[in-house]
GROMACS .gro file of C-alpha atoms in nm:
model
  343
    1MET     CA    1  -1.524  -1.747   2.074
    2SER     CA    2  -1.306  -1.894   1.802
    3LYS     CA    3  -1.058  -1.648   1.656
    4GLY     CA    4  -0.908  -1.609   1.310
    5ILE     CA    5  -0.724  -1.348   1.108
    6LEU     CA    6  -0.801  -1.216   0.762
    7LEU     CA    7  -0.511  -1.053   0.580
    8VAL     CA    8  -0.637  -0.814   0.312
    9ASN     CA    9  -0.431  -0.674   0.026
   10LEU     CA   10  -0.528  -0.465  -0.278
   11GLY     CA   11  -0.595  -0.732  -0.540
   12SER     CA   12  -0.509  -0.815  -0.899
   13PRO     CA   13  -0.665  -0.910  -1.230
   14ASP     CA   14  -0.706  -1.285  -1.281
   15SER     CA   15  -0.469  -1.262  -1.577
   16PRO     CA   16  -0.276  -0.994  -1.767
   17GLU     CA   17  -0.522  -1.014  -2.057
   18PRO     CA   18  -0.715  -0.692  -2.142
   19ASN     CA   19  -1.060  -0.836  -2.059
   20ASP     CA   20  -0.953  -0.945  -1.709
   21VAL     CA   21  -0.769  -0.617  -1.653
   22LYS     CA   22  -1.078  -0.422  -1.763
   23LYS     CA   23  -1.299  -0.615  -1.520
   24TYR     CA   24  -1.055  -0.551  -1.237
   25LEU     CA   25  -1.014  -0.180  -1.316
   26ASP     CA   26  -1.391  -0.136  -1.331
   27GLU     CA   27  -1.432  -0.266  -0.976
   28PHE     CA   28  -1.129  -0.072  -0.850
   29LEU     CA   29  -1.196   0.265  -1.013
   30MET     CA   30  -1.572   0.261  -0.949
   31ASP     CA   31  -1.503   0.246  -0.574
   32GLU     CA   32  -1.628   0.578  -0.435
   33ARG     CA   33  -1.328   0.594  -0.202
   34VAL     CA   34  -1.081   0.560  -0.488
   35ILE     CA   35  -1.240   0.811  -0.725
   36ASP     CA   36  -1.447   1.014  -0.483
   37ILE     CA   37  -1.677   1.204  -0.717
   38PRO     CA   38  -2.055   1.161  -0.760
   39PHE     CA   39  -2.161   0.829  -0.914
   40VAL     CA   40  -2.284   0.972  -1.245
   41ALA     CA   41  -1.959   1.161  -1.304
   42ARG     CA   42  -1.750   0.864  -1.185
   43ASN     CA   43  -1.942   0.628  -1.412
   44LEU     CA   44  -1.889   0.860  -1.710
   45LEU     CA   45  -1.519   0.902  -1.635
   46VAL     CA   46  -1.443   0.536  -1.566
   47ARG     CA   47  -1.674   0.350  -1.803
   48GLY     CA   48  -1.702   0.620  -2.065
   49ILE     CA   49  -1.336   0.718  -2.091
   50ILE     CA   50  -1.079   0.525  -1.884
   51LEU     CA   51  -1.202   0.172  -1.956
   52ASN     CA   52  -1.204   0.242  -2.328
   53THR     CA   53  -0.833   0.319  -2.332
   54ARG     CA   54  -0.650   0.206  -2.021
   55PRO     CA   55  -0.705  -0.175  -2.007
   56LYS     CA   56  -0.477  -0.247  -2.305
   57GLN     CA   57  -0.206  -0.022  -2.163
   58SER     CA   58  -0.238  -0.172  -1.815
   59ALA     CA   59  -0.249  -0.526  -1.955
   60ALA     CA   60   0.082  -0.465  -2.132
   61ALA     CA   61   0.230  -0.343  -1.803
   62TYR     CA   62   0.097  -0.647  -1.613
   63LYS     CA   63   0.244  -0.881  -1.876
   64LYS     CA   64   0.588  -0.735  -1.808
   65ILE     CA   65   0.578  -0.831  -1.441
   66TRP     CA   66   0.354  -1.142  -1.441
   67TRP     CA   67   0.511  -1.453  -1.290
   68GLU     CA   68   0.467  -1.814  -1.397
   69GLU     CA   69   0.274  -1.876  -1.073
   70GLY     CA   70   0.049  -1.576  -1.142
   71SER     CA   71   0.018  -1.217  -1.019
   72PRO     CA   72   0.322  -1.123  -0.805
   73LEU     CA   73   0.098  -0.950  -0.550
   74ILE     CA   74  -0.120  -1.258  -0.509
   75VAL     CA   75   0.170  -1.504  -0.503
   76ILE     CA   76   0.362  -1.300  -0.244
   77SER     CA   77   0.050  -1.255  -0.029
   78GLU     CA   78  -0.013  -1.630  -0.038
   79ARG     CA   79   0.347  -1.698   0.066
   80LEU     CA   80   0.302  -1.456   0.355
   81GLN     CA   81  -0.022  -1.625   0.458
   82LYS     CA   82   0.140  -1.969   0.451
   83LYS     CA   83   0.442  -1.861   0.657
   84MET     CA   84   0.218  -1.688   0.912
   85GLN     CA   85  -0.003  -1.994   0.944
   86GLU     CA   86   0.306  -2.192   1.046
   87LYS     CA   87   0.360  -1.950   1.335
   88THR     CA   88   0.012  -1.930   1.484
   89ASP     CA   89  -0.255  -2.175   1.596
   90ILE     CA   90  -0.548  -1.965   1.474
   91PRO     CA   91  -0.666  -1.981   1.111
   92VAL     CA   92  -0.502  -1.725   0.879
   93GLY     CA   93  -0.721  -1.623   0.585
   94LEU     CA   94  -0.633  -1.411   0.284
   95ALA     CA   95  -0.851  -1.181   0.076
   96MET     CA   96  -0.823  -0.896  -0.171
   97ARG     CA   97  -1.026  -0.575  -0.178
   98TYR     CA   98  -1.071  -0.608  -0.554
   99GLY     CA   99  -1.076  -0.912  -0.781
  100SER     CA  100  -1.192  -1.270  -0.745
  101MET     CA  101  -1.029  -1.333  -0.402
  102SER     CA  102  -1.300  -1.123  -0.238
  103ILE     CA  103  -1.330  -1.025   0.126
  104LYS     CA  104  -1.664  -1.206   0.139
  105LYS     CA  105  -1.496  -1.529   0.026
  106GLY     CA  106  -1.218  -1.480   0.280
  107MET     CA  107  -1.464  -1.425   0.564
  108GLN     CA  108  -1.671  -1.725   0.457
  109GLU     CA  109  -1.365  -1.952   0.454
  110LEU     CA  110  -1.286  -1.850   0.813
  111VAL     CA  111  -1.648  -1.896   0.924
  112ASP     CA  112  -1.647  -2.245   0.765
  113LYS     CA  113  -1.353  -2.325   0.995
  114GLY     CA  114  -1.560  -2.228   1.299
  115VAL     CA  115  -1.427  -1.872   1.337
  116ASP     CA  116  -1.666  -1.617   1.486
  117GLU     CA  117  -1.415  -1.347   1.582
  118ILE     CA  118  -1.204  -1.207   1.297
  119LEU     CA  119  -0.900  -0.983   1.319
  120LEU     CA  120  -0.921  -0.785   0.995
  121PHE     CA  121  -0.568  -0.693   0.890
  122PRO     CA  122  -0.539  -0.445   0.598
  123LEU     CA  123  -0.184  -0.485   0.469
  124TYR     CA  124  -0.118  -0.111   0.457
  125PRO     CA  125   0.113   0.062   0.707
  126GLN     CA  126  -0.059   0.400   0.652
  127PHE     CA  127  -0.428   0.490   0.665
  128ALA     CA  128  -0.588   0.613   0.344
  129MET     CA  129  -0.944   0.642   0.212
  130ALA     CA  130  -0.856   0.438  -0.096
  131THR     CA  131  -0.687   0.154   0.093
  132THR     CA  132  -0.761   0.090   0.460
  133GLU     CA  133  -1.092   0.274   0.479
  134THR     CA  134  -1.253   0.103   0.180
  135ILE     CA  135  -1.157  -0.237   0.326
  136LEU     CA  136  -1.304  -0.154   0.668
  137VAL     CA  137  -1.627  -0.015   0.523
  138LEU     CA  138  -1.685  -0.313   0.295
  139ALA     CA  139  -1.604  -0.564   0.572
  140GLU     CA  140  -1.857  -0.395   0.802
  141GLU     CA  141  -2.123  -0.408   0.530
  142LEU     CA  142  -2.054  -0.776   0.466
  143GLN     CA  143  -2.060  -0.856   0.838
  144LYS     CA  144  -2.402  -0.696   0.884
  145LYS     CA  145  -2.550  -0.856   0.573
  146HIS     CA  146  -2.394  -1.203   0.566
  147PHE     CA  147  -2.212  -1.270   0.895
  148PRO     CA  148  -2.422  -1.116   1.176
  149ASN     CA  149  -2.280  -1.356   1.435
  150VAL     CA  150  -1.919  -1.268   1.357
  151THR     CA  151  -1.727  -1.006   1.553
  152ILE     CA  152  -1.468  -0.803   1.360
  153THR     CA  153  -1.172  -0.620   1.508
  154SER     CA  154  -0.956  -0.417   1.270
  155VAL     CA  155  -0.586  -0.342   1.288
  156PRO     CA  156  -0.514   0.033   1.285
  157ALA     CA  157  -0.236   0.193   1.082
  158PHE     CA  158   0.098   0.065   1.210
  159TYR     CA  159   0.328   0.310   1.030
  160ASN     CA  160   0.492   0.435   1.351
  161LYS     CA  161   0.505   0.117   1.562
  162PRO     CA  162   0.870   0.083   1.669
  163ASP     CA  163   0.890  -0.288   1.584
  164TYR     CA  164   0.754  -0.224   1.233
  165ILE     CA  165   1.005   0.057   1.178
  166GLU     CA  166   1.281  -0.173   1.296
  167VAL     CA  167   1.183  -0.447   1.051
  168LEU     CA  168   1.152  -0.198   0.764
  169ALA     CA  169   1.484  -0.031   0.848
  170ASN     CA  170   1.657  -0.370   0.873
  171SER     CA  171   1.522  -0.469   0.532
  172ILE     CA  172   1.639  -0.143   0.373
  173ALA     CA  173   1.982  -0.171   0.534
  174LYS     CA  174   2.016  -0.533   0.421
  175HIS     CA  175   1.937  -0.447   0.058
  176LEU     CA  176   2.172  -0.148   0.062
  177GLU     CA  177   2.469  -0.353   0.181
  178GLY     CA  178   2.746  -0.315  -0.074
  179VAL     CA  179   2.540  -0.066  -0.278
  180ASP     CA  180   2.716   0.258  -0.362
  181TYR     CA  181   2.426   0.504  -0.368
  182ASP     CA  182   2.417   0.885  -0.360
  183HIS     CA  183   2.051   0.923  -0.265
  184LEU     CA  184   1.769   0.707  -0.123
  185LEU     CA  185   1.419   0.797  -0.240
  186PHE     CA  186   1.117   0.688  -0.036
  187SER     CA  187   0.836   0.663  -0.292
  188TYR     CA  188   0.479   0.635  -0.160
  189HIS     CA  189   0.162   0.578  -0.356
  190GLY     CA  190  -0.006   0.910  -0.425
  191VAL     CA  191  -0.358   1.023  -0.336
  192PRO     CA  192  -0.550   1.337  -0.434
  193GLU     CA  193  -0.494   1.627  -0.195
  194ARG     CA  194  -0.869   1.641  -0.132
  195HIS     CA  195  -0.851   1.295   0.031
  196ILE     CA  196  -0.622   1.440   0.297
  197ARG     CA  197  -0.856   1.731   0.366
  198LYS     CA  198  -1.164   1.506   0.369
  199ARG     CA  199  -1.019   1.295   0.649
  200ASP     CA  200  -0.897   1.587   0.859
  201VAL     CA  201  -1.094   1.534   1.181
  202THR     CA  202  -1.013   1.889   1.291
  203LYS     CA  203  -1.143   2.035   0.960
  204SER     CA  204  -0.865   2.293   0.970
  205HIS     CA  205  -0.522   2.139   1.037
  206CYS     CA  206  -0.431   1.984   0.702
  207LYS     CA  207  -0.296   2.269   0.490
  208ILE     CA  208  -0.065   2.032   0.295
  209ASP     CA  209   0.224   2.269   0.344
  210LYS     CA  210   0.568   2.233   0.501
  211SER     CA  211   0.447   2.258   0.859
  212CYS     CA  212   0.115   2.080   0.914
  213CYS     CA  213   0.253   1.725   0.898
  214VAL     CA  214   0.523   1.800   1.155
  215THR     CA  215   0.296   1.994   1.392
  216PRO     CA  216   0.125   1.759   1.643
  217SER     CA  217  -0.247   1.718   1.577
  218LYS     CA  218  -0.538   1.474   1.611
  219ALA     CA  219  -0.557   1.495   1.232
  220HIS     CA  220  -0.248   1.276   1.203
  221GLU     CA  221  -0.445   0.965   1.301
  222PHE     CA  222  -0.604   0.967   0.954
  223CYS     CA  223  -0.354   1.176   0.759
  224TYR     CA  224  -0.187   0.966   0.492
  225ARG     CA  225   0.067   1.233   0.407
  226HIS     CA  226   0.183   1.271   0.768
  227GLN     CA  227   0.206   0.897   0.811
  228CYS     CA  228   0.419   0.855   0.497
  229LEU     CA  229   0.657   1.134   0.592
  230GLU     CA  230   0.679   0.994   0.944
  231VAL     CA  231   0.790   0.655   0.810
  232THR     CA  232   1.069   0.829   0.620
  233ARG     CA  233   1.170   1.029   0.929
  234LEU     CA  234   1.168   0.729   1.163
  235VAL     CA  235   1.364   0.504   0.925
  236ALA     CA  236   1.617   0.778   0.854
  237GLU     CA  237   1.657   0.832   1.228
  238LYS     CA  238   1.696   0.459   1.289
  239LEU     CA  239   1.958   0.418   1.016
  240LYS     CA  240   2.129   0.750   1.098
  241PHE     CA  241   2.099   0.888   0.744
  242GLN     CA  242   2.254   1.225   0.668
  243GLU     CA  243   1.984   1.486   0.596
  244ASP     CA  244   2.071   1.548   0.229
  245THR     CA  245   2.098   1.178   0.133
  246TYR     CA  246   1.727   1.088   0.127
  247SER     CA  247   1.385   1.232   0.041
  248SER     CA  248   1.019   1.138  -0.007
  249SER     CA  249   0.792   1.148  -0.311
  250PHE     CA  250   0.453   1.021  -0.432
  251GLN     CA  251   0.377   0.807  -0.738
  252SER     CA  252   0.083   0.687  -0.950
  253ARG     CA  253  -0.132   0.996  -0.992
  254LEU     CA  254  -0.446   0.987  -1.206
  255GLY     CA  255  -0.636   1.270  -1.376
  256PHE     CA  256  -0.580   1.644  -1.349
  257ASP     CA  257  -0.662   1.718  -0.985
  258PRO     CA  258  -0.369   1.807  -0.757
  259TRP     CA  259  -0.218   1.498  -0.595
  260LEU     CA  260   0.039   1.479  -0.317
  261GLN     CA  261   0.376   1.616  -0.423
  262PRO     CA  262   0.657   1.596  -0.507
  263TYR     CA  263   0.579   1.344  -0.780
  264THR     CA  264   0.812   1.045  -0.801
  265ASP     CA  265   0.873   1.054  -1.176
  266ARG     CA  266   0.963   1.423  -1.165
  267THR     CA  267   1.179   1.369  -0.857
  268ILE     CA  268   1.376   1.094  -1.032
  269GLU     CA  269   1.415   1.326  -1.331
  270ARG     CA  270   1.530   1.614  -1.110
  271LEU     CA  271   1.781   1.403  -0.919
  272GLY     CA  272   1.928   1.277  -1.246
  273LYS     CA  273   1.958   1.632  -1.380
  274GLN     CA  274   2.125   1.742  -1.055
  275GLY     CA  275   2.401   1.489  -1.107
  276VAL     CA  276   2.291   1.200  -0.884
  277LYS     CA  277   2.453   0.898  -1.048
  278ASN     CA  278   2.353   0.619  -0.809
  279LEU     CA  279   1.992   0.621  -0.690
  280ALA     CA  280   1.824   0.372  -0.457
  281ILE     CA  281   1.446   0.368  -0.416
  282VAL     CA  282   1.215   0.203  -0.163
  283THR     CA  283   0.831   0.189  -0.163
  284PRO     CA  284   0.704   0.168   0.199
  285ALA     CA  285   0.334   0.228   0.123
  286PHE     CA  286   0.331  -0.130  -0.006
  287VAL     CA  287   0.420  -0.443   0.191
  288SER     CA  288   0.407  -0.663  -0.122
  289ASP     CA  289   0.568  -0.601  -0.458
  290CYS     CA  290   0.311  -0.531  -0.728
  291LEU     CA  291   0.256  -0.345  -1.056
  292GLU     CA  292   0.338  -0.010  -0.893
  293THR     CA  293   0.674  -0.131  -0.763
  294LEU     CA  294   0.784  -0.384  -1.024
  295GLU     CA  295   0.682  -0.194  -1.337
  296GLU     CA  296   0.624   0.172  -1.251
  297ILE     CA  297   0.932   0.206  -1.031
  298ALA     CA  298   1.174  -0.072  -1.126
  299MET     CA  299   1.118  -0.034  -1.502
  300GLU     CA  300   0.974   0.310  -1.582
  301GLY     CA  301   1.162   0.483  -1.300
  302GLN     CA  302   1.490   0.330  -1.405
  303GLU     CA  303   1.431   0.436  -1.765
  304ILE     CA  304   1.368   0.797  -1.659
  305PHE     CA  305   1.679   0.796  -1.441
  306HIS     CA  306   1.903   0.665  -1.719
  307GLU     CA  307   1.758   0.918  -1.966
  308MET     CA  308   1.859   1.193  -1.722
  309GLY     CA  309   2.219   1.069  -1.709
  310GLY     CA  310   2.188   0.846  -1.403
  311LYS     CA  311   2.399   0.533  -1.379
  312ASP     CA  312   2.296   0.278  -1.112
  313PHE     CA  313   1.931   0.245  -1.012
  314THR     CA  314   1.866   0.014  -0.715
  315THR     CA  315   1.512  -0.088  -0.623
  316ILE     CA  316   1.466  -0.221  -0.271
  317PRO     CA  317   1.200  -0.495  -0.251
  318CYS     CA  318   0.894  -0.458  -0.031
  319LEU     CA  319   0.884  -0.661   0.290
  320ASN     CA  320   0.700  -0.936   0.098
  321ASP     CA  321   0.744  -1.263   0.292
  322ASP     CA  322   1.070  -1.163   0.460
  323GLN     CA  323   1.110  -1.373   0.773
  324GLU     CA  324   1.148  -1.076   1.009
  325TRP     CA  325   0.822  -0.935   0.875
  326VAL     CA  326   0.648  -1.271   0.913
  327ASP     CA  327   0.777  -1.299   1.270
  328LEU     CA  328   0.649  -0.952   1.356
  329LEU     CA  329   0.303  -1.015   1.212
  330ALA     CA  330   0.287  -1.348   1.396
  331LYS     CA  331   0.386  -1.173   1.721
  332TRP     CA  332   0.106  -0.920   1.680
  333VAL     CA  333  -0.150  -1.184   1.587
  334ASN     CA  334  -0.059  -1.423   1.868
  335HIS     CA  335  -0.074  -1.139   2.120
  336TRP     CA  336  -0.422  -1.052   1.994
  337ALA     CA  337  -0.531  -1.417   2.005
  338LYS     CA  338  -0.418  -1.446   2.368
  339ASN     CA  339  -0.491  -1.096   2.505
  340GLY     CA  340  -0.744  -0.941   2.270
  341SER     CA  341  -0.511  -0.658   2.168
  342LEU     CA  342  -0.208  -0.612   1.943
  343ALA     CA  343   0.137  -0.627   2.096
   0.00000   0.00000   0.00000
């Protein structure tokens, strides 16, 4: 069999213009694993309400962060793909869950190169319905319908792999060199609380309280909240942080249902009110900088912090195409190519 790898990231509008943003948001928000309510209600909410107001607002946000080469998320992902291809003999493909760089196109490009065994690599350290799961489900559907002779192996969540934690910790430490900070905030993308309960394989463990995520359970294999908090714990342990110098929060909530807390914007506000003058923030649910990191955190978050009396606001980049990160991915991929399993 001829092997290849397909890196999959979230996606992006083709441009920061309202029409392209609307098209992208329609595909994204109509995904039943993103807004997990019945189709009729989802259709009414998304196409009847959200898409009549949000595209202009989101387009303005995209314009703030758009690069000359295009969408930061796409450009960074392409750089990562190129660097990885230099470190492995098997074809490295790239696709997005939403937008024009579709998973179907990515799979077809690999098949056209003679690949019949694909390592599907969702670029998310933690498992979540709205990220990893929707990629895996769509890829399986596409394989059955269009690529019946292709075998797909998927990479599980790697949030707690020691070599990943080491690379992440090294990146954080490098960007904090010479930075005088009082507090480091780990900000993760939020999800509705019901997503956590839906993926609780025990049907009883996930109480979303102070104890369930630190009490060993089979539920942790698919618990996004546990996996986020574990990244914070492992990095803090690796870098020997003092207990009161860091914390975790969740950003980007939508609608009125309860989402994972504490919320990032309110946490930034609270820290500013409490007298924190120098705040650093890192976003380890993302491996590539995007709208949520470059605009929501680096711009909106900084504005909130300054309004609350804060002074220095340091945003730590995602791993992006950092060489250590590239080397780690290449190590995993090459081990799979040779042995059929990740390192």
